[in-house]
Amino acid sequence: MIRTVKPKNNRAKRALEKKEPKLVENVKKALFVPGQTSNKALHDVMVDLSALKKPDIKRFERKNNIRPFEDASQLEFFSEKNDTSLLVLATNSKKRKNNLTFVRTFGSKIYDMVELMIADNYKLFEDFKKQTINVGLKPMFAFQGAPFDNHPVYKQIKSYFLDFFRGEVTTLQDVAGLQHVISLTIAGDFQDGETLPNVLFRVYKLKTYRSDQGGSKLPRVELEEIGPRLDFKIGRIHTPTPDMVKEAHKRAKQLETKTVKNVERDLMGDKIGRIHMGKQDLGNLQTRKMKGLKSRFDQLASSEEGDDTYGEDFVTADDIQDRADDEPASKKPKY
Amino acid sequence: MSTVDYKDRPVTVEKPIPVTYDLGNLAVFDSNVLDKNDFDSSNGEREKHIKDHTRDNVQLLINQILSLPMKTTTEATGGSSGQSSTMTLIQLPEPLTELPREKPLPKAKAPTKWEQFAAKKGIQPKAKTGKMIYDEASGEWVPKWGYKGANKKLDDQWLVEVDDDVKGTDKELIDPRTLNRQARKQLIKKNERQQKKNLRNSS
């Protein structure tokens, strides 16, 4: 926990406000930390991974003696201090050669960790033909292999890489920004009890060609590898506690859109509302508004004096007044 | 490389199990069976297999993405040059894959003491009427407070009546304008005290 003092000026206050929890969150930032035993190969790989994640990165240059599966408090501190919830720690040992520990934090507490060891056949950006992509583009993802959907370890890896590289969540995507794809492939299917197959990390640049069969709209897609090319062997795993998972997946009630009933927009963009009125009772319909149309003037053969309310469903104030006037003088109150 | 090579290549891909998409994240998930030998590190064709698999899936993904509703906008690029470029934007749906948040949801602001009291008594908040008020005497709209505010009316009057409350006390001989100013300043102080107290109670 970092000791926080009350900000003394507006700039410090704004900086603190930026770090506060938000309803709609910013892009997760990544911090690359070389461990005590990091080496040149790991450094190069981290540089390449950070190039893919740019500009939301921070990279440490000095080595830090951290053993994340024994004591992760130092990583939590780094996460809070730098406001980065994604951390990558590079370590190397006889048992775990060229190991990258991918850490995610939630509220600057460790959420989950995956150890991925890089096989020797790795290749970097510079090993490929100089093909570059623009910085800060949203990548496409291709996850290949059924275990990404049903095996907990691979699910975690899928969730991690999606979270790591997806960049800004947007509703509008520029077509010209669809330039590269991050492909994660599980090296073959496996049975229970077997060692987990490697995850193959590849990055390709897209090349699209006009095709006759796609019409004017759909192009033919071809790929060209731009690197880095990494084969990840899975090491130790730290899974989040169920409580933490629940807490981290909570969705803000304010952001949920309410479905508005009976209001729609037509092709012209005009707002159209539909009102449900219920059934009209025609029995109560008021007709006979003129004096001459009143029922007592009905020309029926059997009509007689005093029968004037026959056929009327209702009595209005006018009627009562009229009737009072028509009464014989003898029935009127005497004054 | 000429584009002619690709004219006759298909843009559709057949898969035994249809792939699933998360178009909000521009992701495609292929759960078809992968042959172990294809991806063995001793296999010379390994990279080609990976690339072909990925290409097929990306083709499917691109087909999906390009069939989403589009929006074309024109935006000026260089301010003085007057040039503008059109951009084709794809309207993406919401991401489907649930990913953990970075930080917990922000906590709701703690109610102030007044808000608590008002809730208990069922007092509705006052409707906001704005800062300006109509001054009948001068026939102008003046601010309720602040520079030339309506609450400073007494300050520039040449004759001020002494308030009944003050009569007979030791304040009787003090200028009523000063008293009015003091009262205003005290209200400000009181409000600041209450704000501080609410802040302390909320944290």
Coordinates of C-alpha atoms in Angstrom, one line a residue:
Chain A
M1 CA 0.0 0.0 0.0
I2 CA 1.3 3.4 -1.0
R3 CA 1.0 6.2 1.5
T4 CA -1.1 8.8 -0.1
V5 CA -1.1 12.3 1.1
K6 CA -3.7 14.9 0.3
P7 CA -2.7 16.5 -3.0
K8 CA -1.3 20.0 -2.5
N9 CA -1.9 21.3 -6.0
N10 CA -4.3 20.7 -8.9
R11 CA -1.9 18.8 -11.0
A12 CA -1.3 16.2 -8.3
K13 CA -5.0 16.1 -7.6
R14 CA -5.7 15.3 -11.3
A15 CA -3.0 12.7 -11.4
L16 CA -4.6 11.0 -8.4
E17 CA -8.0 11.2 -9.9
K18 CA -6.8 9.5 -13.0
K19 CA -5.8 6.5 -10.9
E20 CA -9.1 6.2 -9.2
P21 CA -11.5 3.4 -10.3
K22 CA -13.6 4.5 -13.2
L23 CA -17.0 3.4 -14.5
V24 CA -15.7 3.0 -18.0
E25 CA -12.1 1.9 -17.7
N26 CA -9.1 3.0 -19.6
V27 CA -6.9 0.6 -21.6
K28 CA -5.0 -1.7 -19.2
K29 CA -1.3 -0.7 -19.1
A30 CA 1.4 -3.2 -19.2
L31 CA 4.6 -3.1 -17.1
F32 CA 7.7 -5.1 -18.2
V33 CA 10.0 -6.0 -15.3
P34 CA 13.3 -7.9 -15.8
G35 CA 13.8 -10.3 -13.0
Q36 CA 17.2 -10.9 -11.2
T37 CA 18.1 -13.7 -13.6
S38 CA 16.8 -12.0 -16.8
N39 CA 19.0 -12.3 -19.9
K40 CA 19.5 -10.8 -23.3
A41 CA 17.0 -13.1 -25.0
L42 CA 14.3 -12.3 -22.6
H43 CA 15.1 -8.6 -22.9
D44 CA 14.7 -8.8 -26.6
V45 CA 11.4 -10.7 -26.4
M46 CA 10.1 -8.1 -23.9
V47 CA 11.0 -5.3 -26.2
D48 CA 9.1 -6.9 -29.0
L49 CA 6.1 -7.7 -26.9
S50 CA 6.0 -4.1 -25.7
A51 CA 6.2 -2.9 -29.2
L52 CA 3.0 -4.7 -30.0
K53 CA 1.3 -3.2 -26.9
K54 CA 2.6 0.3 -27.4
P55 CA 1.7 3.0 -26.3
D56 CA 0.2 1.6 -23.1
I57 CA 3.4 0.2 -21.7
K58 CA 6.1 0.9 -19.2
R59 CA 9.4 -0.9 -19.3
F60 CA 11.8 -1.2 -16.4
E61 CA 15.5 -1.4 -17.2
R62 CA 16.9 -2.6 -14.0
K63 CA 16.6 -6.1 -12.6
N64 CA 14.4 -6.8 -9.7
N65 CA 14.7 -9.8 -7.4
I66 CA 11.1 -11.0 -7.5
R67 CA 9.8 -14.5 -7.1
P68 CA 6.1 -14.0 -7.9
F69 CA 4.9 -17.4 -6.8
E70 CA 6.5 -17.1 -3.4
D71 CA 6.0 -13.4 -2.6
A72 CA 4.1 -11.2 -5.1
S73 CA 3.9 -8.1 -2.8
Q74 CA 6.6 -6.4 -4.8
L75 CA 4.6 -6.8 -8.0
E76 CA 1.5 -5.5 -6.4
F77 CA 3.5 -2.5 -5.3
F78 CA 4.7 -1.9 -8.9
S79 CA 1.2 -2.3 -10.2
E80 CA -0.2 0.3 -7.8
K81 CA 2.7 2.7 -8.2
N82 CA 2.7 2.7 -12.0
D83 CA -1.0 2.2 -12.4
T84 CA -0.4 -0.9 -14.6
S85 CA -2.6 -3.9 -14.1
L86 CA -0.7 -6.1 -16.5
L87 CA 2.8 -7.1 -15.6
V88 CA 5.4 -9.3 -17.4
L89 CA 8.3 -10.6 -15.3
A90 CA 11.3 -12.2 -17.0
T91 CA 13.3 -14.8 -15.2
N92 CA 15.6 -17.5 -16.2
S93 CA 16.7 -20.6 -14.3
K94 CA 17.9 -24.2 -15.0
K95 CA 14.4 -25.5 -14.2
R96 CA 12.5 -22.8 -16.0
K97 CA 14.5 -21.6 -18.9
N98 CA 13.6 -18.2 -20.5
N99 CA 10.5 -17.8 -18.4
L100 CA 8.0 -15.0 -18.7
T101 CA 5.5 -14.6 -15.9
F102 CA 2.3 -12.9 -17.1
V103 CA 0.6 -11.3 -14.2
R104 CA -2.8 -9.6 -14.0
T105 CA -3.8 -7.5 -11.1
F106 CA -7.3 -6.4 -10.0
G107 CA -7.3 -3.3 -7.8
S108 CA -3.6 -3.7 -7.4
K109 CA -3.9 -7.2 -6.0
I110 CA -2.7 -10.2 -7.9
Y111 CA -5.6 -11.6 -10.0
D112 CA -3.9 -14.4 -11.9
M113 CA -0.5 -15.5 -13.1
V114 CA 0.7 -17.7 -15.9
E115 CA 4.3 -18.8 -16.4
L116 CA 5.2 -19.2 -20.1
M117 CA 8.6 -20.5 -21.0
I118 CA 9.9 -19.5 -24.4
A119 CA 11.3 -22.4 -26.5
D120 CA 14.7 -21.9 -28.1
N121 CA 13.3 -21.5 -31.6
Y122 CA 12.0 -18.1 -31.0
K123 CA 12.3 -15.3 -33.5
L124 CA 12.1 -11.6 -33.1
F125 CA 10.9 -8.7 -35.2
E126 CA 14.3 -8.2 -36.7
D127 CA 14.5 -11.7 -37.9
F128 CA 11.8 -11.2 -40.4
K129 CA 11.7 -9.1 -43.5
K130 CA 11.3 -5.5 -42.4
Q131 CA 7.5 -5.3 -42.3
T132 CA 6.1 -2.9 -39.8
I133 CA 2.6 -1.9 -38.6
N134 CA 1.5 1.3 -37.2
V135 CA 1.8 1.9 -33.4
G136 CA -1.3 1.5 -31.3
L137 CA -3.5 -0.3 -33.7
K138 CA -6.2 -2.7 -32.5
P139 CA -5.1 -6.2 -33.5
M140 CA -7.3 -9.1 -34.6
F141 CA -7.1 -12.3 -32.8
A142 CA -7.3 -15.9 -34.0
F143 CA -7.4 -18.6 -31.3
Q144 CA -7.0 -22.1 -32.7
G145 CA -7.7 -25.2 -30.7
A146 CA -10.7 -26.5 -28.8
P147 CA -8.9 -26.3 -25.3
F148 CA -9.2 -22.5 -25.6
D149 CA -12.9 -23.0 -25.0
N150 CA -12.9 -25.8 -22.4
H151 CA -9.6 -26.3 -20.6
P152 CA -9.2 -23.9 -17.6
V153 CA -5.5 -23.3 -18.2
Y154 CA -5.9 -22.4 -21.9
K155 CA -9.0 -20.4 -21.1
Q156 CA -6.9 -18.3 -18.7
I157 CA -4.3 -17.9 -21.4
K158 CA -6.8 -16.8 -23.9
S159 CA -8.4 -14.4 -21.5
Y160 CA -5.0 -13.0 -20.7
F161 CA -3.8 -12.4 -24.2
L162 CA -7.1 -10.9 -25.2
D163 CA -7.0 -8.6 -22.3
F164 CA -3.3 -7.8 -22.9
F165 CA -3.4 -6.8 -26.6
R166 CA -6.9 -5.8 -27.3
G167 CA -6.3 -2.2 -26.8
E168 CA -9.2 0.3 -26.7
V169 CA -12.7 -1.0 -26.6
T170 CA -14.5 0.9 -29.4
T171 CA -17.7 0.7 -31.3
L172 CA -16.2 2.3 -34.4
Q173 CA -13.2 0.6 -36.1
D174 CA -11.4 2.0 -39.1
V175 CA -11.1 -0.4 -41.9
A176 CA -7.6 0.8 -42.6
G177 CA -6.7 -0.1 -39.0
L178 CA -7.2 -3.8 -39.6
Q179 CA -3.5 -4.5 -40.2
H180 CA -2.3 -7.3 -38.1
V181 CA -3.5 -10.4 -36.5
I182 CA -2.2 -12.1 -33.3
S183 CA -2.6 -15.9 -33.7
L184 CA -2.5 -18.3 -30.8
T185 CA -2.4 -21.9 -31.6
I186 CA -2.4 -25.0 -29.4
A187 CA 0.1 -27.4 -30.7
G188 CA -2.2 -30.3 -31.3
D189 CA -5.0 -31.8 -29.2
F190 CA -4.3 -33.9 -26.1
Q191 CA -5.8 -36.3 -23.7
D192 CA -6.2 -35.8 -19.9
G193 CA -3.0 -36.6 -18.1
E194 CA -0.7 -35.7 -20.9
T195 CA 1.6 -32.8 -20.7
L196 CA 0.0 -29.6 -21.9
P197 CA 1.0 -28.8 -25.4
N198 CA 2.7 -25.5 -26.2
V199 CA 0.9 -22.4 -27.2
L200 CA 2.3 -21.0 -30.4
F201 CA 2.3 -17.2 -30.6
R202 CA 2.5 -15.7 -34.1
V203 CA 1.9 -12.2 -35.4
Y204 CA 1.0 -11.7 -39.0
K205 CA 0.4 -8.7 -41.2
L206 CA -2.6 -8.8 -43.4
K207 CA -2.5 -8.4 -47.1
T208 CA -5.8 -8.2 -48.9
Y209 CA -6.3 -8.8 -52.6
R210 CA -9.3 -8.2 -54.8
S211 CA -10.9 -11.5 -55.6
D212 CA -13.4 -12.2 -58.3
Q213 CA -15.3 -14.6 -56.1
G214 CA -15.8 -12.2 -53.2
G215 CA -17.4 -9.6 -55.4
S216 CA -16.5 -6.0 -54.7
K217 CA -16.9 -6.3 -51.0
L218 CA -14.9 -9.3 -49.7
P219 CA -11.2 -9.5 -50.4
R220 CA -8.9 -12.5 -50.4
V221 CA -6.7 -12.4 -47.3
E222 CA -3.1 -13.4 -47.3
L223 CA -0.7 -13.3 -44.3
E224 CA 2.9 -12.4 -43.9
E225 CA 4.7 -13.1 -40.6
I226 CA 6.2 -10.1 -38.9
G227 CA 7.2 -11.6 -35.6
P228 CA 7.8 -12.1 -32.8
R229 CA 7.5 -15.9 -33.1
L230 CA 7.3 -17.5 -29.7
D231 CA 6.5 -21.0 -28.6
F232 CA 5.2 -20.9 -25.1
K233 CA 5.6 -23.9 -22.8
I234 CA 3.2 -23.7 -19.9
G235 CA 4.7 -23.6 -16.4
R236 CA 3.0 -22.7 -13.1
I237 CA -0.4 -21.2 -12.9
H238 CA -2.0 -19.0 -10.3
T239 CA -5.8 -18.9 -10.6
P240 CA -7.9 -16.1 -9.1
T241 CA -10.2 -16.9 -6.1
P242 CA -13.9 -17.2 -6.9
D243 CA -14.6 -14.1 -4.8
M244 CA -12.2 -12.1 -6.8
V245 CA -13.5 -13.3 -10.1
K246 CA -17.0 -12.3 -9.1
E247 CA -15.8 -8.9 -8.0
A248 CA -13.8 -8.3 -11.1
H249 CA -16.6 -9.2 -13.5
K250 CA -19.2 -7.0 -11.9
R251 CA -20.8 -4.7 -14.4
A252 CA -22.0 -1.2 -13.6
K253 CA -25.7 -0.9 -13.4
Q254 CA -25.6 2.6 -14.8
L255 CA -24.1 1.4 -18.1
E256 CA -26.7 -1.2 -18.8
T257 CA -29.0 0.1 -21.5
K258 CA -32.7 -0.1 -20.7
T259 CA -34.8 -1.4 -23.5
V260 CA -37.3 1.2 -24.4
K261 CA -40.6 -0.3 -25.4
N262 CA -42.8 1.0 -28.3
V263 CA -40.4 3.7 -29.4
E264 CA -38.5 3.2 -32.7
R265 CA -36.9 5.1 -35.5
D266 CA -37.9 4.7 -39.1
L267 CA -35.6 4.9 -42.1
M268 CA -35.6 8.7 -42.2
G269 CA -34.5 8.8 -38.5
D270 CA -37.9 10.0 -37.3
K271 CA -38.9 8.9 -33.9
I272 CA -42.1 6.8 -33.8
G273 CA -44.0 5.9 -30.7
R274 CA -46.7 3.3 -30.4
I275 CA -49.4 3.9 -27.9
H276 CA -51.7 1.2 -26.6
M277 CA -55.1 2.7 -25.8
G278 CA -57.3 -0.1 -24.7
K279 CA -60.8 -0.8 -26.2
Q280 CA -63.2 2.1 -26.4
D281 CA -66.6 1.6 -24.8
L282 CA -69.0 2.6 -27.6
G283 CA -72.0 2.2 -25.2
N284 CA -70.9 5.4 -23.5
L285 CA -70.5 7.4 -26.7
Q286 CA -72.2 10.7 -26.4
T287 CA -74.4 11.5 -29.4
R288 CA -77.5 13.7 -29.5
K289 CA -75.8 16.9 -28.7
M290 CA -78.5 19.2 -30.2
K291 CA -81.8 19.9 -28.5
G292 CA -83.7 18.9 -31.6
L293 CA -82.1 15.5 -31.6
K294 CA -83.1 14.6 -28.1
S295 CA -85.0 11.4 -27.7
R296 CA -88.2 13.1 -26.5
F297 CA -88.5 14.6 -30.0
D298 CA -88.3 11.2 -31.6
Q299 CA -91.3 10.7 -33.9
L300 CA -92.4 7.3 -32.8
A301 CA -96.0 6.1 -33.1
S302 CA -96.3 5.1 -29.5
S303 CA -94.5 8.2 -28.2
E304 CA -96.4 9.9 -25.4
E305 CA -95.8 12.7 -22.9
G306 CA -93.7 11.5 -20.0
D307 CA -92.0 8.8 -22.1
D308 CA -89.2 11.1 -23.0
T309 CA -86.3 9.2 -21.4
Y310 CA -87.1 6.1 -23.3
G311 CA -84.1 4.8 -25.2
E312 CA -81.6 7.0 -23.4
D313 CA -78.7 5.4 -21.7
F314 CA -77.6 8.5 -19.8
V315 CA -79.0 11.7 -18.3
T316 CA -77.2 14.9 -18.7
A317 CA -77.6 18.1 -16.7
D318 CA -79.4 19.7 -19.6
D319 CA -81.9 16.9 -19.6
I320 CA -82.7 17.4 -16.0
Q321 CA -83.2 21.1 -16.5
D322 CA -85.4 20.5 -19.5
R323 CA -87.5 17.9 -17.8
A324 CA -88.0 20.3 -14.8
D325 CA -89.3 23.0 -17.2
D326 CA -91.6 20.6 -19.0
E327 CA -93.3 19.4 -15.8
P328 CA -96.9 20.6 -15.4
A329 CA -97.3 23.7 -13.3
S330 CA -99.2 21.9 -10.6
K331 CA -96.1 19.8 -9.7
K332 CA -93.8 22.7 -9.5
P333 CA -93.0 23.9 -6.0
K334 CA -95.1 26.9 -5.1
Y335 CA -93.5 30.0 -3.9
Chain B
M1 CA 3.6 -9.5 -56.6
S2 CA 0.8 -9.2 -59.0
T3 CA -2.8 -9.2 -57.9
V4 CA -3.7 -11.5 -60.7
D5 CA -2.5 -14.5 -58.7
Y6 CA -5.3 -14.0 -56.2
K7 CA -8.2 -13.3 -58.6
D8 CA -9.3 -16.9 -58.7
R9 CA -8.6 -17.8 -55.1
P10 CA -11.7 -18.4 -53.0
V11 CA -12.8 -16.0 -50.3
T12 CA -14.8 -18.6 -48.4
V13 CA -13.6 -21.3 -46.1
E14 CA -15.3 -24.5 -45.1
K15 CA -14.8 -25.8 -41.5
P16 CA -16.2 -29.0 -40.0
I17 CA -17.1 -27.1 -36.8
P18 CA -18.2 -23.6 -37.5
V19 CA -15.9 -21.0 -35.8
T20 CA -17.2 -18.5 -33.3
Y21 CA -16.5 -14.8 -33.3
D22 CA -16.2 -12.0 -30.8
L23 CA -16.5 -9.1 -33.2
G24 CA -16.3 -6.5 -30.4
N25 CA -12.7 -7.7 -29.8
L26 CA -12.0 -8.6 -33.4
A27 CA -11.4 -12.2 -32.3
V28 CA -12.2 -15.5 -33.9
F29 CA -12.2 -18.8 -32.0
D30 CA -11.7 -22.0 -33.9
S31 CA -12.3 -25.2 -32.0
N32 CA -11.6 -27.7 -34.8
V33 CA -9.3 -30.6 -34.2
L34 CA -5.7 -29.8 -34.7
D35 CA -3.3 -32.6 -35.7
K36 CA -0.4 -32.9 -33.4
N37 CA 2.1 -33.8 -36.1
D38 CA 1.3 -30.7 -38.0
F39 CA 2.6 -28.6 -35.2
D40 CA 5.5 -30.8 -34.1
S41 CA 8.7 -28.8 -34.0
S42 CA 10.5 -31.5 -36.1
N43 CA 8.0 -30.9 -38.9
G44 CA 9.5 -28.8 -41.6
E45 CA 6.0 -27.6 -42.8
R46 CA 5.1 -26.5 -39.3
E47 CA 5.1 -22.7 -39.9
K48 CA 3.1 -23.2 -43.1
H49 CA 0.4 -25.2 -41.2
I50 CA 0.1 -22.5 -38.6
K51 CA 0.0 -19.8 -41.2
D52 CA -2.6 -21.6 -43.3
H53 CA -4.8 -22.3 -40.3
T54 CA -4.6 -18.7 -39.2
R55 CA -5.2 -17.4 -42.8
D56 CA -8.4 -19.4 -43.0
N57 CA -9.7 -18.1 -39.7
V58 CA -8.7 -14.5 -40.5
Q59 CA -10.5 -14.8 -43.8
L60 CA -13.6 -15.8 -42.0
L61 CA -13.2 -13.0 -39.5
I62 CA -12.6 -10.4 -42.2
N63 CA -15.7 -11.6 -44.1
Q64 CA -17.7 -11.2 -40.9
I65 CA -16.3 -7.8 -40.0
L66 CA -16.8 -6.4 -43.5
S67 CA -20.4 -7.4 -43.5
L68 CA -21.1 -5.3 -40.4
P69 CA -22.8 -1.9 -40.9
M70 CA -20.4 0.7 -42.1
K71 CA -20.2 4.4 -41.7
T72 CA -18.2 6.7 -43.9
T73 CA -17.0 10.0 -42.5
T74 CA -15.0 12.8 -43.9
E75 CA -12.5 14.5 -41.7
A76 CA -10.2 17.3 -42.4
T77 CA -6.6 16.2 -42.0
G78 CA -4.5 19.3 -42.3
G79 CA -6.0 22.4 -40.9
S80 CA -4.6 25.0 -43.4
S81 CA -4.2 22.7 -46.4
G82 CA -7.9 22.2 -46.7
Q83 CA -7.4 18.6 -47.6
S84 CA -9.8 16.0 -46.3
S85 CA -9.9 12.3 -46.3
T86 CA -12.7 9.9 -46.1
M87 CA -12.7 7.1 -43.5
T88 CA -14.7 4.0 -43.5
L89 CA -15.6 3.0 -40.0
I90 CA -17.1 -0.3 -39.1
Q91 CA -19.6 -0.3 -36.3
L92 CA -18.5 -3.1 -33.9
P93 CA -20.9 -4.8 -31.5
E94 CA -20.2 -5.0 -27.8
P95 CA -17.4 -7.4 -26.9
L96 CA -18.7 -10.8 -25.9
T97 CA -15.8 -12.2 -24.0
E98 CA -16.0 -11.2 -20.3
L99 CA -12.7 -9.9 -19.1
P100 CA -11.9 -8.8 -15.6
R101 CA -12.0 -5.2 -14.7
E102 CA -8.8 -3.3 -13.9
K103 CA -10.1 -1.9 -10.6
P104 CA -13.3 -2.4 -8.6
L105 CA -16.4 -0.4 -9.5
P106 CA -16.2 3.1 -8.1
K107 CA -18.1 3.5 -4.8
A108 CA -21.1 5.7 -4.7
K109 CA -20.5 9.1 -3.0
A110 CA -21.5 9.0 0.7
P111 CA -24.6 11.1 1.5
T112 CA -24.0 14.3 3.4
K113 CA -25.7 14.9 6.7
W114 CA -28.3 17.0 5.1
E115 CA -29.0 14.4 2.4
Q116 CA -29.5 11.8 5.2
F117 CA -31.8 14.1 7.1
A118 CA -33.8 15.0 3.9
A119 CA -34.2 11.3 3.1
K120 CA -35.5 10.6 6.6
K121 CA -38.0 13.4 6.5
G122 CA -38.9 12.9 2.8
I123 CA -37.8 16.3 1.7
Q124 CA -37.4 16.7 -2.0
P125 CA -34.4 18.7 -3.3
K126 CA -35.3 22.2 -4.4
A127 CA -35.7 22.9 -8.0
K128 CA -32.8 24.9 -9.4
T129 CA -33.8 28.4 -10.4
G130 CA -30.5 29.7 -11.6
K131 CA -28.1 32.3 -10.4
M132 CA -29.9 35.4 -11.6
I133 CA -32.8 37.1 -9.9
Y134 CA -35.0 40.0 -11.0
D135 CA -34.5 43.2 -9.1
E136 CA -37.8 45.0 -9.0
A137 CA -36.3 48.4 -7.9
S138 CA -33.8 48.8 -10.8
G139 CA -35.7 46.6 -13.3
E140 CA -32.6 44.5 -14.0
W141 CA -31.5 40.9 -13.6
V142 CA -28.8 40.7 -10.9
P143 CA -26.9 37.7 -9.5
K144 CA -28.2 36.3 -6.2
W145 CA -24.7 36.5 -4.8
G146 CA -21.2 37.5 -5.8
Y147 CA -20.1 40.7 -7.6
K148 CA -23.0 43.2 -7.4
G149 CA -25.1 40.4 -5.8
A150 CA -28.6 40.9 -4.5
N151 CA -27.4 39.9 -1.0
K152 CA -25.2 43.0 -0.9
K153 CA -28.0 45.5 -1.3
L154 CA -27.4 47.1 2.1
D155 CA -23.7 47.9 1.4
D156 CA -24.1 50.9 -0.8
Q157 CA -27.2 52.5 0.7
W158 CA -26.8 55.9 2.3
L159 CA -29.5 55.3 4.9
V160 CA -30.1 51.9 6.6
E161 CA -32.8 51.1 9.1
V162 CA -31.6 49.4 12.3
D163 CA -33.0 46.0 12.7
D164 CA -35.5 45.3 15.5
D165 CA -33.5 42.4 16.7
V166 CA -30.5 44.5 17.3
K167 CA -32.3 47.3 19.1
G168 CA -31.5 47.5 22.8
T169 CA -28.4 45.2 22.5
D170 CA -24.8 46.2 22.5
K171 CA -24.7 45.8 18.7
E172 CA -27.1 48.7 18.3
L173 CA -24.4 51.2 17.7
I174 CA -22.5 49.1 15.1
D175 CA -23.1 49.9 11.4
P176 CA -25.8 47.6 10.1
R177 CA -23.9 47.2 6.9
T178 CA -21.0 45.7 8.8
L179 CA -23.3 43.4 10.7
N180 CA -24.8 42.3 7.4
R181 CA -21.4 41.6 6.0
Q182 CA -20.4 39.6 9.1
A183 CA -23.5 37.5 8.9
R184 CA -22.7 36.6 5.3
K185 CA -19.1 35.7 6.2
Q186 CA -20.3 33.5 9.0
L187 CA -22.6 31.6 6.7
I188 CA -19.7 30.9 4.4
K189 CA -17.6 29.7 7.4
K190 CA -20.4 27.5 8.6
N191 CA -20.8 25.9 5.2
E192 CA -17.1 25.1 5.0
R193 CA -17.2 23.5 8.4
Q194 CA -20.1 21.3 7.3
Q195 CA -18.3 20.3 4.1
K196 CA -15.2 19.3 6.0
K197 CA -17.3 17.3 8.5
N198 CA -19.1 15.5 5.7
L199 CA -15.7 14.7 4.0
R200 CA -14.4 13.3 7.2
N201 CA -17.4 11.2 7.8
S202 CA -17.4 9.8 4.3
S203 CA -13.8 8.5 4.3

